[in-house]
PDB file of C-alpha atoms in Angstrom:
ATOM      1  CA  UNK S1446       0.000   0.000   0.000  1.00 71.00           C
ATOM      2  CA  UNK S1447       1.535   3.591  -0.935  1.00 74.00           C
ATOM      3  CA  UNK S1448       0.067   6.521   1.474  1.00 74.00           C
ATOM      4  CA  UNK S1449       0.356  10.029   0.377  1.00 72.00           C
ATOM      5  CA  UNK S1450       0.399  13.338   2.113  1.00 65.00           C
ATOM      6  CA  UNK S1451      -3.553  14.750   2.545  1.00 66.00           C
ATOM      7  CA  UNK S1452      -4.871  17.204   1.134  1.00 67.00           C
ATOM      8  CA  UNK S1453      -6.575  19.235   3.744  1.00 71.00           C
ATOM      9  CA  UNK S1454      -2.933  20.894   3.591  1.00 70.00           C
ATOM     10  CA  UNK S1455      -3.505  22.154   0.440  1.00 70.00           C
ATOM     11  CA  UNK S1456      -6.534  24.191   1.397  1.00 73.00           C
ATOM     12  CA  UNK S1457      -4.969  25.434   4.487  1.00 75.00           C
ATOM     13  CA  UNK S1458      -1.854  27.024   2.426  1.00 73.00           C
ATOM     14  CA  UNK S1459      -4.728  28.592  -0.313  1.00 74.00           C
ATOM     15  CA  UNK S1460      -6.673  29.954   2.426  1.00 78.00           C
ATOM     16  CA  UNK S1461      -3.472  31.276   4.280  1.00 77.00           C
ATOM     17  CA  UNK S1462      -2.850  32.838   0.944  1.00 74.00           C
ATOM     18  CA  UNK S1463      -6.515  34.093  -0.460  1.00 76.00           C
ATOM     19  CA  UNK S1464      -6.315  36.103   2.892  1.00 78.00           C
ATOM     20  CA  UNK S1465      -3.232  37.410   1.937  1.00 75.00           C
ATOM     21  CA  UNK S1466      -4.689  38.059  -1.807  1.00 74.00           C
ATOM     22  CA  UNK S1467      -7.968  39.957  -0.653  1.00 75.00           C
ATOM     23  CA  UNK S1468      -5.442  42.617   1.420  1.00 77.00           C
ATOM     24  CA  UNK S1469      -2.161  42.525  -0.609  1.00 76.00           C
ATOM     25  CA  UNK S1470      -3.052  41.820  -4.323  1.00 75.00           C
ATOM     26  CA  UNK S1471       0.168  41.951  -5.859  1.00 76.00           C
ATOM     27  CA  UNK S1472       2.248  39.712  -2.361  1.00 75.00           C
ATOM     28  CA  UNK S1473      -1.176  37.372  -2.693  1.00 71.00           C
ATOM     29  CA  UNK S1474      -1.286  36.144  -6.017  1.00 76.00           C
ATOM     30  CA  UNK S1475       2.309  35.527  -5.914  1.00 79.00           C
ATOM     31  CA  UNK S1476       1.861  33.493  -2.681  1.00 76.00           C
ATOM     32  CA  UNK S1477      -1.025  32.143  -3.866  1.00 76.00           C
ATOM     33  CA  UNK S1478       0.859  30.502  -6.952  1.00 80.00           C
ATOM     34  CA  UNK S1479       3.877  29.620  -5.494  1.00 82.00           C
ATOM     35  CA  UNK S1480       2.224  27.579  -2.262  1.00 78.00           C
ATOM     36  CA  UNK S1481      -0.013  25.951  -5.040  1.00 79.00           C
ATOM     37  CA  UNK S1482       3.254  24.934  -6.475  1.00 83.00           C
ATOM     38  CA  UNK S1483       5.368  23.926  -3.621  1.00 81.00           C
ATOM     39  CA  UNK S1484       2.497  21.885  -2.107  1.00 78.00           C
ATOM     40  CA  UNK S1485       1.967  19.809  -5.613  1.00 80.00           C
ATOM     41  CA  UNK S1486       5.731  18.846  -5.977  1.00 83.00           C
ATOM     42  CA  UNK S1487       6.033  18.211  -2.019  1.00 80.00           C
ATOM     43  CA  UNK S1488       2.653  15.884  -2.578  1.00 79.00           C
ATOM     44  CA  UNK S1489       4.155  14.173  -5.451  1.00 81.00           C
ATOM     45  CA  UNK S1490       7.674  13.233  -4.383  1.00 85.00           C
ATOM     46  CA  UNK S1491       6.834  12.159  -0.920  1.00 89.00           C
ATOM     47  CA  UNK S1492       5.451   9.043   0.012  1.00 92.00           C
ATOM     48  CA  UNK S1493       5.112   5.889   2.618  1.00 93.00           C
ATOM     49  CA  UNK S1494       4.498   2.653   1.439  1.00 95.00           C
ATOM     50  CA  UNK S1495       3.928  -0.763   3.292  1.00 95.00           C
ATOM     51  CA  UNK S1496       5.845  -3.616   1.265  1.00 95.00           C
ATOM     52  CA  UNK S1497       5.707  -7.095   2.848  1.00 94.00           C
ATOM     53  CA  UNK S1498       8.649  -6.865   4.262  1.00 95.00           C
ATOM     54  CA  UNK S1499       9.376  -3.138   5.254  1.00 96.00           C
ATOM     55  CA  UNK S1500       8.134   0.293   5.894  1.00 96.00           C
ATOM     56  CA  UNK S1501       9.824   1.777   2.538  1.00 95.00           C
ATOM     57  CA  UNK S1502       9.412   6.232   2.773  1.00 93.00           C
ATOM     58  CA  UNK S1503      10.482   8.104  -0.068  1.00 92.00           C
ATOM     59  CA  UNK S1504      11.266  11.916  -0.484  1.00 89.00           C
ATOM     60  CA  UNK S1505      13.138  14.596  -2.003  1.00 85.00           C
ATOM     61  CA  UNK S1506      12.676  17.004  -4.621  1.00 81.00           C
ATOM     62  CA  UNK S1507      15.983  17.509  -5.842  1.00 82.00           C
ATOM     63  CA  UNK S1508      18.109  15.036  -3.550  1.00 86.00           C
ATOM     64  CA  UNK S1509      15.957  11.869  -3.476  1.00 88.00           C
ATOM     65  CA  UNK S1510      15.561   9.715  -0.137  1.00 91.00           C
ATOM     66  CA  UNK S1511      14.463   6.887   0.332  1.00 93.00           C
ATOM     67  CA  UNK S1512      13.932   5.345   3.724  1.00 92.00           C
ATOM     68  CA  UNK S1513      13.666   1.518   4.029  1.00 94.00           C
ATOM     69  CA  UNK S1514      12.636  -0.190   7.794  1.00 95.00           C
ATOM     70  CA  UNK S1515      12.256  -3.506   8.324  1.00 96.00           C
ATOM     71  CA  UNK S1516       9.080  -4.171  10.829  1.00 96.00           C
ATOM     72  CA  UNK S1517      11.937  -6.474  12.248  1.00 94.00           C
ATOM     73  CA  UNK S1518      13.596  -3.461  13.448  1.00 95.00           C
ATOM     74  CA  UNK S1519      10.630  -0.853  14.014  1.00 96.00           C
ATOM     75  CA  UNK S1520      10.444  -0.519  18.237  1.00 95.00           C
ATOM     76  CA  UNK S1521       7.127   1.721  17.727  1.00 95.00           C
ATOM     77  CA  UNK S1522       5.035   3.839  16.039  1.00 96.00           C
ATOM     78  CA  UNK S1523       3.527   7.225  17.129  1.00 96.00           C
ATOM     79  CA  UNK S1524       0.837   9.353  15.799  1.00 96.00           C
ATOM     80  CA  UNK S1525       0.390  13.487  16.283  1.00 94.00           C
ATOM     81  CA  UNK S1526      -3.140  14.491  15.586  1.00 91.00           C
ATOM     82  CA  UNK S1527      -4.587  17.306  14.007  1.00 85.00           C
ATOM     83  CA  UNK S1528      -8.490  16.454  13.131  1.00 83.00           C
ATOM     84  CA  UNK S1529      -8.186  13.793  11.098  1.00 83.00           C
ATOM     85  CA  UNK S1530      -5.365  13.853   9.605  1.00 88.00           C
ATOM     86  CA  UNK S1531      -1.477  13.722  11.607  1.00 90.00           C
ATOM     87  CA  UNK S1532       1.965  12.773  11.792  1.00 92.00           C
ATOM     88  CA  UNK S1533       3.508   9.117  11.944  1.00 95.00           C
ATOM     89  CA  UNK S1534       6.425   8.431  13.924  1.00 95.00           C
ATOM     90  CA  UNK S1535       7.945   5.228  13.608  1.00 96.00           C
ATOM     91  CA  UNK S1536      10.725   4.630  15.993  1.00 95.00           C
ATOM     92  CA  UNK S1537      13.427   2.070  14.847  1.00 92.00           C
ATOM     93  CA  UNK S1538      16.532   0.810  15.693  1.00 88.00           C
ATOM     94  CA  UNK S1539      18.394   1.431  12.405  1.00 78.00           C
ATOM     95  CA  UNK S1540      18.167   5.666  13.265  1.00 81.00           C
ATOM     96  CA  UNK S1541      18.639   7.158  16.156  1.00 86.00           C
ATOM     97  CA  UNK S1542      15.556  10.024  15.704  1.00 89.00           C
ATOM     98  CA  UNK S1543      12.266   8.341  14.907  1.00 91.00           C
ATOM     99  CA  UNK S1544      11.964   9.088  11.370  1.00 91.00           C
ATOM    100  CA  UNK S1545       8.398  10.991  10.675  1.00 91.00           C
ATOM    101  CA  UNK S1546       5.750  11.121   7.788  1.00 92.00           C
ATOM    102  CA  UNK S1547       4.034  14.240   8.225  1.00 87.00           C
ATOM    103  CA  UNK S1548       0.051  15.105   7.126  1.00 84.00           C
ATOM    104  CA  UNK S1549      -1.214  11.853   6.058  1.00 88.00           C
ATOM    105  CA  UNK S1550      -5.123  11.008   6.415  1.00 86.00           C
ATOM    106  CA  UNK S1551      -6.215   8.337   8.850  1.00 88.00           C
ATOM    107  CA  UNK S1552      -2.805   7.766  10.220  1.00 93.00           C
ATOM    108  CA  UNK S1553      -4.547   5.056  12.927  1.00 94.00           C
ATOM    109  CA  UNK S1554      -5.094   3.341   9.959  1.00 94.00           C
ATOM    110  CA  UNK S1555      -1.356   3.262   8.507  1.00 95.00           C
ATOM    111  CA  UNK S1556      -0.481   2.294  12.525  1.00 96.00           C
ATOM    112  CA  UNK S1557      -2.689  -0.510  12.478  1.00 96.00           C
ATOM    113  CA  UNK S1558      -1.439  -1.624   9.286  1.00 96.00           C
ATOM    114  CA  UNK S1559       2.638  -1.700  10.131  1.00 96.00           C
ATOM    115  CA  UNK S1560       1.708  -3.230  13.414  1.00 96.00           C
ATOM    116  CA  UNK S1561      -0.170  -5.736  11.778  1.00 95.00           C
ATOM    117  CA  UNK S1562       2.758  -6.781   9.459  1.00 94.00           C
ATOM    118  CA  UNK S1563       4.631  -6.723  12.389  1.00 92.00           C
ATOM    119  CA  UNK S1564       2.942  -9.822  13.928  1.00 88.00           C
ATOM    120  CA  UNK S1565       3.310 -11.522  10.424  1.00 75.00           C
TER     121      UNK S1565
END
């Protein structure tokens, strides 16, 4: 399974930035565009997928990353909330900071999934 980023950031940077618009036209639309932008290339080159066999996360725009843990190795998995959507923090012993997948939707879900491979 490959999880992306959600969404609801998307509309929080265009609202930040309509705001912006609707008092400073020229600053606005430039804002405006260029969150737009940056959101759809951060959306596109990041994301977290479940193989059999390992938590594999992926990112970079111009110096790719890619991230692969074992569910041999992971010690546990955290989640920071915001409505919805949140964080995942998945605490190995290959790294020594957790490494974290920010904004994803349902993220209970993605927990329950890597715990379930876990047990496999």
């Amino acid at each position: 399974m490959v999880y992306k980023h959600t969404k609801s950031l998307l509309f929080v940077l265009i609202a930040v930035s309509l705001v912006v618009l609707f008092f400073f036209h020229r600053i606005g639309s430039i804002l405006l565009v260029g969150t737009t932008l940056f959101y759809f290339i951060w959306y596109k080159t990041n994301q977290l997928e479940l193989t059999q066999n390992a938590v594999v996360i992926k990112s970079g725009i111009l110096m790719k990353t890619t991230r692969e843990i074992p569910y041999t190795k992971i010690n546990s998995v955290q989640i920071n909330r915001y409505g919805s959507d949140g964080d995942i923090e998945i605490d190995c012993a290959n790294f020594t900071t957790p490494v974290k997948f920010t904004w994803v939707s349902s993220p209970d879900r993605i927990k329950d999934q890597i715990y379930k491979r876990m047990k496999m």
